[in-house]
mmCIF file of C-alpha atoms in Angstrom:
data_model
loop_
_atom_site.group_PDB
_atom_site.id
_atom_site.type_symbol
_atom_site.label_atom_id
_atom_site.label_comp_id
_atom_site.label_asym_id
_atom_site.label_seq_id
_atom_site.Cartn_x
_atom_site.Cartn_y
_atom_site.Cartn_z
ATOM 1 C CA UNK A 1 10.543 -21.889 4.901
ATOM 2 C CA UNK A 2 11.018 -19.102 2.194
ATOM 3 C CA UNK A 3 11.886 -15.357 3.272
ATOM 4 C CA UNK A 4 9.889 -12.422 1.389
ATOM 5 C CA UNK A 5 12.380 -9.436 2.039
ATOM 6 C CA UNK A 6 12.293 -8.081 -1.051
ATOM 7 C CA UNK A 7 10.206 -8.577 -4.615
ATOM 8 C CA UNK A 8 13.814 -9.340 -5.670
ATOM 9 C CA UNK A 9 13.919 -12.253 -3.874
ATOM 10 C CA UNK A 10 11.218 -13.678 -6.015
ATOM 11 C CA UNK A 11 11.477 -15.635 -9.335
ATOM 12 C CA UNK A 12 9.090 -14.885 -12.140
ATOM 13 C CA UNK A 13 7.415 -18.008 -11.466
ATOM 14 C CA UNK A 14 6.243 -17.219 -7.683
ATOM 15 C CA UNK A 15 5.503 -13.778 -8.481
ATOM 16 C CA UNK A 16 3.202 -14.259 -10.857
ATOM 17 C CA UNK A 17 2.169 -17.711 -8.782
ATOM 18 C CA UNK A 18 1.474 -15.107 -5.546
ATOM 19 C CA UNK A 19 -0.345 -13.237 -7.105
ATOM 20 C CA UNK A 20 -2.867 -16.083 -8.908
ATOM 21 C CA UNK A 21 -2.871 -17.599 -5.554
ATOM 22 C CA UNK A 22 -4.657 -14.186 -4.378
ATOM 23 C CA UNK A 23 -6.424 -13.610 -7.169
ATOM 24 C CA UNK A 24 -8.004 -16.967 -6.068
ATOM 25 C CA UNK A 25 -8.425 -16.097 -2.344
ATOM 26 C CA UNK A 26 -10.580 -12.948 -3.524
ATOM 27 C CA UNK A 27 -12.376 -14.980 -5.972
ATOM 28 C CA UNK A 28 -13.421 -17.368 -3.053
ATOM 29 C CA UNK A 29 -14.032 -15.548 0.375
ATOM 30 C CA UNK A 30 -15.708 -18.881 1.540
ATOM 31 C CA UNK A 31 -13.198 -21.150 0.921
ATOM 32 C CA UNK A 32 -12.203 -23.243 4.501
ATOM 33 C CA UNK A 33 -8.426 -23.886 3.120
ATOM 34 C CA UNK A 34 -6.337 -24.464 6.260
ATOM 35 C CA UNK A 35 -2.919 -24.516 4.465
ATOM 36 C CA UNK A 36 -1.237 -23.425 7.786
ATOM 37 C CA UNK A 37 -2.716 -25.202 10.011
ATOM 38 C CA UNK A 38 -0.495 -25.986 13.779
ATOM 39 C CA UNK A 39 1.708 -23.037 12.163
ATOM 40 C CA UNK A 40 2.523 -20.179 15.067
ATOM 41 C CA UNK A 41 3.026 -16.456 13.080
ATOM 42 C CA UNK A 42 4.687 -14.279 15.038
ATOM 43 C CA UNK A 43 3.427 -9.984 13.981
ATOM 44 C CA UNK A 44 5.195 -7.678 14.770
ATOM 45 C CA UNK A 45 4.765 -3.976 14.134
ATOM 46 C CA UNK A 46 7.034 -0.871 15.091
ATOM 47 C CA UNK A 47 4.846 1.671 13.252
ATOM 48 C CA UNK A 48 1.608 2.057 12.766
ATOM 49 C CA UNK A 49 -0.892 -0.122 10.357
ATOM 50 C CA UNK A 50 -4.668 -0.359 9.712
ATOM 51 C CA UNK A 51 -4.819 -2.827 6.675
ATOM 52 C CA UNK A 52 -1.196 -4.503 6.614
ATOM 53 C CA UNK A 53 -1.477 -5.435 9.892
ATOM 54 C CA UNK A 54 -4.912 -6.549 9.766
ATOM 55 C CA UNK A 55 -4.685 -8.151 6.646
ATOM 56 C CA UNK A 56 -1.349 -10.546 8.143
ATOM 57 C CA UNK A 57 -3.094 -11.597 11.306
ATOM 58 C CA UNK A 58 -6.943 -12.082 9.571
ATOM 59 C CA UNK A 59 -4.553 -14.167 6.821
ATOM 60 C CA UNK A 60 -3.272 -15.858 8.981
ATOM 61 C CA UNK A 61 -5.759 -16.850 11.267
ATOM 62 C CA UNK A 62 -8.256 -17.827 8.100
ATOM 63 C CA UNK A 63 -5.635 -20.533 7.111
ATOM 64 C CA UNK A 64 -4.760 -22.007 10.338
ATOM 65 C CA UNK A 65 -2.404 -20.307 12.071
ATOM 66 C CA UNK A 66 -2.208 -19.159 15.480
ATOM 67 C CA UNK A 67 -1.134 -15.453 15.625
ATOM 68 C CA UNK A 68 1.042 -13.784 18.457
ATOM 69 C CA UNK A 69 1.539 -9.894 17.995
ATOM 70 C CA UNK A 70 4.587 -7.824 19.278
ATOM 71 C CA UNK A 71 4.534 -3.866 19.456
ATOM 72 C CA UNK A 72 7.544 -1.655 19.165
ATOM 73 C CA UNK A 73 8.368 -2.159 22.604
ATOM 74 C CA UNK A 74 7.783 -5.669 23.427
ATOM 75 C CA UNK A 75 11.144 -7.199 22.001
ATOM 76 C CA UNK A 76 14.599 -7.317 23.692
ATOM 77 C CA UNK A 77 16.202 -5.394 20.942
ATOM 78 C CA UNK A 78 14.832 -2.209 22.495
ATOM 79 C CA UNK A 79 17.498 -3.189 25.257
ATOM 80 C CA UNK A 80 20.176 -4.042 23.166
ATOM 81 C CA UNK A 81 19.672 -7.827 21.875
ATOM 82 C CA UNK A 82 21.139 -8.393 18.373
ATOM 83 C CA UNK A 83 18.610 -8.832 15.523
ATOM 84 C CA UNK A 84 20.462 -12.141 14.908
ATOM 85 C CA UNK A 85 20.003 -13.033 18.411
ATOM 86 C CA UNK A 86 16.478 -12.158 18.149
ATOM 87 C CA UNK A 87 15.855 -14.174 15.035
ATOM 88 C CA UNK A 88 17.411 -17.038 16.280
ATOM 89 C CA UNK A 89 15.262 -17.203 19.247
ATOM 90 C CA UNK A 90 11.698 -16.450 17.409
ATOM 91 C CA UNK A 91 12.744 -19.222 14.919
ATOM 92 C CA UNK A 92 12.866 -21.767 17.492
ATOM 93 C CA UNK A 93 9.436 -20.841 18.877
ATOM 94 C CA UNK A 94 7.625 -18.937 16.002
ATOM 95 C CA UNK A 95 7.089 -20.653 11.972
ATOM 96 C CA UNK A 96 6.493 -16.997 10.246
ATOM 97 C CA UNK A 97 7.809 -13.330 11.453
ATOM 98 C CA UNK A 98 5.412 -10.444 9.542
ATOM 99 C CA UNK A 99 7.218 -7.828 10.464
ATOM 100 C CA UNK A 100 6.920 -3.887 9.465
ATOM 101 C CA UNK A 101 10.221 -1.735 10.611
ATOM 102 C CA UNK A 102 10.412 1.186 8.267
ATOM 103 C CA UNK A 103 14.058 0.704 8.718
ATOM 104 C CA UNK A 104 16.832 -0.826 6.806
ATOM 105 C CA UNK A 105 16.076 -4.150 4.850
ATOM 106 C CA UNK A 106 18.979 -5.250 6.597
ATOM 107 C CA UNK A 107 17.737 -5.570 9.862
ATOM 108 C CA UNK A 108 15.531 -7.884 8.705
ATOM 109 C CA UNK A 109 17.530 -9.580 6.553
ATOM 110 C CA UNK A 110 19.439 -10.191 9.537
ATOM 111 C CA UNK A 111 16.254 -11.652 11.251
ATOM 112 C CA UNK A 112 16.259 -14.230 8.194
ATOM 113 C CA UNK A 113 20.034 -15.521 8.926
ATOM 114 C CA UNK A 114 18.297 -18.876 9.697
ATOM 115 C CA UNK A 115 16.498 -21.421 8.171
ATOM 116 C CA UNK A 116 13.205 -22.316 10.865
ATOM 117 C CA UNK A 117 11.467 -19.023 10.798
ATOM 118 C CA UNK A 118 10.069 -17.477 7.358
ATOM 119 C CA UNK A 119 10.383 -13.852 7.602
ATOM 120 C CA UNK A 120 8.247 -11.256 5.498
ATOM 121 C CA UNK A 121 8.702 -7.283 5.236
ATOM 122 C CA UNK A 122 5.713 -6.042 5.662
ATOM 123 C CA UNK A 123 7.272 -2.719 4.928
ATOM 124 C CA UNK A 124 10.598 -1.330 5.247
ATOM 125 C CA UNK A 125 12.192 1.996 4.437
ATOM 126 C CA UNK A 126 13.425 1.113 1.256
ATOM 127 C CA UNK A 127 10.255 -1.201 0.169
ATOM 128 C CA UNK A 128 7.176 -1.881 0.749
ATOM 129 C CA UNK A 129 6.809 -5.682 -1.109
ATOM 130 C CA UNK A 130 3.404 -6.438 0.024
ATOM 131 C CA UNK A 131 1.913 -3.667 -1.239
ATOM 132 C CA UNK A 132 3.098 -4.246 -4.601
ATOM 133 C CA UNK A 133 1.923 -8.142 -4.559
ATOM 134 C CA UNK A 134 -1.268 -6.266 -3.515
ATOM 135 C CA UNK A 135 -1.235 -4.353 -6.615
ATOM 136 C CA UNK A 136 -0.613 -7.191 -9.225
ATOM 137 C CA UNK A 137 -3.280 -9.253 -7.350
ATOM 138 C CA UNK A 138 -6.226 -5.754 -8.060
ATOM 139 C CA UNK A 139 -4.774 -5.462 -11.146
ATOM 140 C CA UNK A 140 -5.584 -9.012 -11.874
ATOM 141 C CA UNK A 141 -8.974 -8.964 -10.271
ATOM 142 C CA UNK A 142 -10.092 -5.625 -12.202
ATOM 143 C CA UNK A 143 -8.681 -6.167 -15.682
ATOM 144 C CA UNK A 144 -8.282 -10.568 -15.015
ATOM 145 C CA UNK A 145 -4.289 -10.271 -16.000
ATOM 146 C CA UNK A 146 -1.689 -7.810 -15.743
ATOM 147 C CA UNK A 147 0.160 -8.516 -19.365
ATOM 148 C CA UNK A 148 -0.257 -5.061 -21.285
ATOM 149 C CA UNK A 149 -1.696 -2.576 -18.581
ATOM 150 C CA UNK A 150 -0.915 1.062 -19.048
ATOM 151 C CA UNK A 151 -0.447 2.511 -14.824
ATOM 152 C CA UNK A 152 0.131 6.525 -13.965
ATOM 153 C CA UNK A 153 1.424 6.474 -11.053
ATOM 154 C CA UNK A 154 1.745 10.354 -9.384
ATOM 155 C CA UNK A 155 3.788 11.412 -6.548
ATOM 156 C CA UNK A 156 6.373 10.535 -4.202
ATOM 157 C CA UNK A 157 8.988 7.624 -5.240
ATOM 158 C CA UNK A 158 8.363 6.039 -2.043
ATOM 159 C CA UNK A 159 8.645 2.434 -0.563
ATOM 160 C CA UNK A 160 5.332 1.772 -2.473
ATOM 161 C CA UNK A 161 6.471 2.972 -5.753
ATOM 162 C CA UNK A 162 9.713 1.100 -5.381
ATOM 163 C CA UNK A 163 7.636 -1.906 -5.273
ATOM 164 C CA UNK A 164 4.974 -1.220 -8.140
ATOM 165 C CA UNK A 165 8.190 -0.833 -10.536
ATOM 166 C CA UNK A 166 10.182 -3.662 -9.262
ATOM 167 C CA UNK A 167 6.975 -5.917 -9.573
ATOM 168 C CA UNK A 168 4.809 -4.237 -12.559
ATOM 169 C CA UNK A 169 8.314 -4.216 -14.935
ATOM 170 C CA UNK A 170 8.311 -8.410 -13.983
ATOM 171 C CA UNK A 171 5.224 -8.573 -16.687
ATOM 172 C CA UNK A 172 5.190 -8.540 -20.530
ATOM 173 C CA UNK A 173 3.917 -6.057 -22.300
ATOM 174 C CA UNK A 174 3.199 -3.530 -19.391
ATOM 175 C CA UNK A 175 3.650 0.472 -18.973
ATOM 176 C CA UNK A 176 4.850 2.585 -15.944
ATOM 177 C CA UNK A 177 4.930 5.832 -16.599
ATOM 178 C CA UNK A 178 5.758 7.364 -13.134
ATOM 179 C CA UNK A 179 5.586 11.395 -12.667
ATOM 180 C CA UNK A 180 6.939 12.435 -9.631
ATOM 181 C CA UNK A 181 8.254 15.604 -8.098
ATOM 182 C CA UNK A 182 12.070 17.203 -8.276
ATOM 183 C CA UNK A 183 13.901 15.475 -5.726
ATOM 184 C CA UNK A 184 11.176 12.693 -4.777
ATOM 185 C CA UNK A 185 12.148 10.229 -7.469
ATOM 186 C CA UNK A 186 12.708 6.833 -7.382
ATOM 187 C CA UNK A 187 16.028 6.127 -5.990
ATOM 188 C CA UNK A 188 18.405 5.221 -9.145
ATOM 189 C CA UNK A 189 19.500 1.807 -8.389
ATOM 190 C CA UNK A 190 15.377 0.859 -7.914
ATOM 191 C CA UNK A 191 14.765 2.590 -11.763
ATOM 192 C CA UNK A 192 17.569 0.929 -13.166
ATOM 193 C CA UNK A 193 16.742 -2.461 -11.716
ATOM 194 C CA UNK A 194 13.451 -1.911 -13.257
ATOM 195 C CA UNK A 195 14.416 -0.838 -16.576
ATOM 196 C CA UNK A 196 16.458 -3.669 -16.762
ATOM 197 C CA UNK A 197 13.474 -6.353 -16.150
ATOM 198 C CA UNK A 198 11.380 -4.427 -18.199
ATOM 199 C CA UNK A 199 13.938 -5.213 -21.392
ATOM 200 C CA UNK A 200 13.731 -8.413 -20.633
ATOM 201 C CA UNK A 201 9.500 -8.771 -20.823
ATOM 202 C CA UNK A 202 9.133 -6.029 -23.079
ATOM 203 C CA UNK A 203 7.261 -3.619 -20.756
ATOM 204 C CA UNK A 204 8.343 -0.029 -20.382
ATOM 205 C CA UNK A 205 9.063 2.191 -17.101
ATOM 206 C CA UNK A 206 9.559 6.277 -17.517
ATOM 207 C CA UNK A 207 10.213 8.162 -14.876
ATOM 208 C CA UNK A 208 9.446 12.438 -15.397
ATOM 209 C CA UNK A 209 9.550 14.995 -12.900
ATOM 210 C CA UNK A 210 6.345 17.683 -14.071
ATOM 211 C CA UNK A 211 3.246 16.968 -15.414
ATOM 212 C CA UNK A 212 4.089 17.867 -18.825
ATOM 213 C CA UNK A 213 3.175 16.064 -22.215
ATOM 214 C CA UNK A 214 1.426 13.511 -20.186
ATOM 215 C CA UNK A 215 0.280 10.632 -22.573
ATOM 216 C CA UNK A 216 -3.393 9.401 -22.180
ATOM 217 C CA UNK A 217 -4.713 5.938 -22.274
ATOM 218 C CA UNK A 218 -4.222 4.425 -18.987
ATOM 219 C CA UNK A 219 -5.996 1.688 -17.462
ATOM 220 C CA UNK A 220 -4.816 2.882 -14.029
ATOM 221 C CA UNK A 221 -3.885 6.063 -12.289
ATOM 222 C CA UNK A 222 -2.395 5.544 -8.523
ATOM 223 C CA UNK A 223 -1.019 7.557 -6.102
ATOM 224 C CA UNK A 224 0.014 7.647 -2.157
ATOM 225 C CA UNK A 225 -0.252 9.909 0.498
ATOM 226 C CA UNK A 226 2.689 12.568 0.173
ATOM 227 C CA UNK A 227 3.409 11.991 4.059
ATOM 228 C CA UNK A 228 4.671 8.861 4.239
ATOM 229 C CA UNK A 229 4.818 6.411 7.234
ATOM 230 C CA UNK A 230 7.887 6.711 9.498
ATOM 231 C CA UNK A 231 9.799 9.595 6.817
ATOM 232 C CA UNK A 232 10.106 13.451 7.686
ATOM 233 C CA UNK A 233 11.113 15.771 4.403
ATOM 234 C CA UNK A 234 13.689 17.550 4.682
ATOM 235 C CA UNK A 235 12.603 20.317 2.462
ATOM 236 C CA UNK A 236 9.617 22.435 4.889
ATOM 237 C CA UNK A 237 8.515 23.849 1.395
ATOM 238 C CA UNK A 238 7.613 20.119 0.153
ATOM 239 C CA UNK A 239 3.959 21.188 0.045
ATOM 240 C CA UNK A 240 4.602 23.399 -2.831
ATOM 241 C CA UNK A 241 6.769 21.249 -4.659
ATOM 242 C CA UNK A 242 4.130 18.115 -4.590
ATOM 243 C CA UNK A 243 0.828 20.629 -5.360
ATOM 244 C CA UNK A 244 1.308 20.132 -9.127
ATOM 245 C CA UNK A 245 1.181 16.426 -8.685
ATOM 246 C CA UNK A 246 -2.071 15.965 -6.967
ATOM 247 C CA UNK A 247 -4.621 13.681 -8.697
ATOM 248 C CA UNK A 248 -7.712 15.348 -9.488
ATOM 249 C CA UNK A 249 -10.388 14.880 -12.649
ATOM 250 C CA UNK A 250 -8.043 16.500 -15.007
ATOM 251 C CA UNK A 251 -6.058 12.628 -14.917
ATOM 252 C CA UNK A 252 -9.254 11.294 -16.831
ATOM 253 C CA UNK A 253 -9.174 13.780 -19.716
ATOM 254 C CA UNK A 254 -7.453 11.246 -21.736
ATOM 255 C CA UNK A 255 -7.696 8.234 -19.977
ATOM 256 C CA UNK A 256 -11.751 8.162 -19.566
ATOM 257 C CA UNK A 257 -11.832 4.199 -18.938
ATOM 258 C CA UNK A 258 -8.969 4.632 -16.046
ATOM 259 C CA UNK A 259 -9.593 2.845 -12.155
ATOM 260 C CA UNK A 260 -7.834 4.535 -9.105
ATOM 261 C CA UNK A 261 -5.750 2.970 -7.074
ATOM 262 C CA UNK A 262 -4.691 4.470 -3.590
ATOM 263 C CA UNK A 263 -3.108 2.158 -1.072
ATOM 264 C CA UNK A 264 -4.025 4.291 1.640
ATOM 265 C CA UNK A 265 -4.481 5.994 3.997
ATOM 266 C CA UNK A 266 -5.257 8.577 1.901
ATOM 267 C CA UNK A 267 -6.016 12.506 2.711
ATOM 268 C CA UNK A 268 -8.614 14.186 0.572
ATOM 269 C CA UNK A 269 -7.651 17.648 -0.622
ATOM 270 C CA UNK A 270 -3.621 16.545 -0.903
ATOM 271 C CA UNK A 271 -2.752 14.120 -2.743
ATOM 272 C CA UNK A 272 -6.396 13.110 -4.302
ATOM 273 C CA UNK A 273 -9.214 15.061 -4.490
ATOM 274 C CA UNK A 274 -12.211 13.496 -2.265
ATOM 275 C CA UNK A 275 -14.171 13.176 -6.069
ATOM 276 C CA UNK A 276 -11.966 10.982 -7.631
ATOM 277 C CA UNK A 277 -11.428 8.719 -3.877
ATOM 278 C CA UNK A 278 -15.114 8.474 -3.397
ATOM 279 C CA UNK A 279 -16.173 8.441 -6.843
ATOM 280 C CA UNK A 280 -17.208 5.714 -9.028
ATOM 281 C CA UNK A 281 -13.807 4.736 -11.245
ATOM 282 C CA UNK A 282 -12.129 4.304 -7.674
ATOM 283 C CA UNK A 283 -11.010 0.847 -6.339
ATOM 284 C CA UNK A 284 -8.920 2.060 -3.685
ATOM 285 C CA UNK A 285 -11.255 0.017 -0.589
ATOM 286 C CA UNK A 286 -10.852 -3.424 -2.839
ATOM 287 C CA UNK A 287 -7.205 -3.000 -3.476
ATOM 288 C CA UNK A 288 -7.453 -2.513 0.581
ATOM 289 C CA UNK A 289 -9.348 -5.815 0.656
ATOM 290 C CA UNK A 290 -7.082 -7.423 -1.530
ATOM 291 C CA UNK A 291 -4.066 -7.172 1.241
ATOM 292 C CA UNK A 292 -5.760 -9.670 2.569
ATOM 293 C CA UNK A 293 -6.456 -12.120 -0.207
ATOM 294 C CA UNK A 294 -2.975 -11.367 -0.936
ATOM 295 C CA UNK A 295 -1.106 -11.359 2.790
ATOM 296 C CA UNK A 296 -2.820 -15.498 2.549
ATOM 297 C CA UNK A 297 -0.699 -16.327 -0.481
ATOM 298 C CA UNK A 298 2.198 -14.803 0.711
ATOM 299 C CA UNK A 299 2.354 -16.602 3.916
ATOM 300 C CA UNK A 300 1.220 -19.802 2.185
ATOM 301 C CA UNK A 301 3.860 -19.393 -0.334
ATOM 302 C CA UNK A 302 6.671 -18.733 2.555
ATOM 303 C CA UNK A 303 5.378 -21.878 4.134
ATOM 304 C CA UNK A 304 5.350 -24.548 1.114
#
């Protein structure tokens, strides 16, 4: 079993194999592949989830697997059982744990200190891995590769953005030109980690903090919902900090060709205007789709 904590964990190779592997999934909806077949996959969920959880347990069920499900009070942790403990019991009962916290990594990292039970974030407070694999795998369904793709992304430098650089900077040739607002930035070690992968395949990440001198020519602009799962802002004037970053038909001046990507849920009037969600360059509802195309390679890949 393989662990999927973090798109660190992963070497070029099954990134970019993950996300073909979706790519496929989405390309064949009638497929009967039972790659997990007698597999149990434990889901378990502390906050809330429409298409993450959803897209795990319909994954997992279309390849095989029996699902069990766990809510945020079901486990003994909430009475003071280690995570270690825990893990070591769901491993001897359980094959895969999906789990979303939006805690530390660590916890679940702590759930993986075995070697029965694959365990995969399906979204944490630092990152939000998933999502990005869900990215690559729309980027490669809309535009057939992800080589030399120019993305905007606006707004918070959230779990989700975390994982769009970590994973977009993995792929020659590519541009990330993130604009977010004073204070809502990627965190440093995440930009650096990404600059540094991005030397290596020749793509570029920029990080700004206005909406200044923005270049045109994109082949995606993406953003996320300002209030993020599980995260209060400390600032109560946020609002007026993040109103210069909302996307709205001004983005397409000089990128006319540009998709939208939203990984949702979104809220029309804040962070996108209900034109440019409902409209005809957006792709948000297949990049929701594509969790699940992309949830099957995942737990396929944790299972090889």
């Amino acid at each position: 079993m393989r662990h999927l904590i973090s798109l660190n964990d992963l070497t070029d190779d099954d990134l970019y194999s993950i996300v073909e592997r979706g790519a496929w999934f989405a390309a064949h909806p009638d497929s009967r592949e039972r790659t997990l077949d007698g597999l149990v996959a434990g889901i378990y969920f502390r906050r809330t989830s429409t298409r993450t959880r959803t897209a795990f347990s319909a994954g997992a069920l279309r390849l095989g697997a029996q699902i069990l499900t766990y809510g945020p009070l079901d486990l003994q942790t909430n009475t003071g059982e280690t995570t270690e403990d825990t893990g070591r019991v769901l491993a001897r009962m359980v094959d895969l744990l999906v789990a979303r916290t939006s805690d530390a990594e660590a916890e679940m990292r702590s759930w993986a200190a075995q070697d029965r039970m694959a365990v995969v974030n399906a979204m944490s407070a630092e990152e939000h891995p998933t999502q990005g694999l869900t990215d690559l795998t729309t980027l490669h369904r809309q535009f057939g590769k992800v080589e030399n793709l120019r993305v905007l992304y606006v707004g918070e430098g959230n779990n989700s953005a975390v994982a769009l650089a970590l994973a977009l900077s993995r792929f020659p040739g590519t541009t990330l030109e993130l604009r977010t607002p004073p204070g809502y930035g990627l965190p440093a070690g995440v930009l650096a980690r990404a600059a540094d992968q991005a030397a290596r395949t020749g793509a570029q990440v920029a990080e700004r903090h206005d909406m200044a001198d923005l270049p045109g020519g994109f082949d995606v602009i993406y953003t996320t919902r300002w209030q993020t799962t599980g995260t209060v802002k400390p600032d109560p004037d946020w609002r007026k900090i993040f109103d210069p970053f909302q996307v709205n038909g001004a983005l397409w001046t000089n990128s006319p060709r540009a998709v939208f990507f939203h990984d949702l849920p979104a809220h029309r009037g804040e962070e996108v205007t209900a034109d440019i969600l409902d409209g005809p360059r957006s792709v948000a509802f297949d990049q929701a789709e594509n969790k699940m195309h992309s949830a099957m390679a995942v737990l396929e890949w944790c299972a090889a």
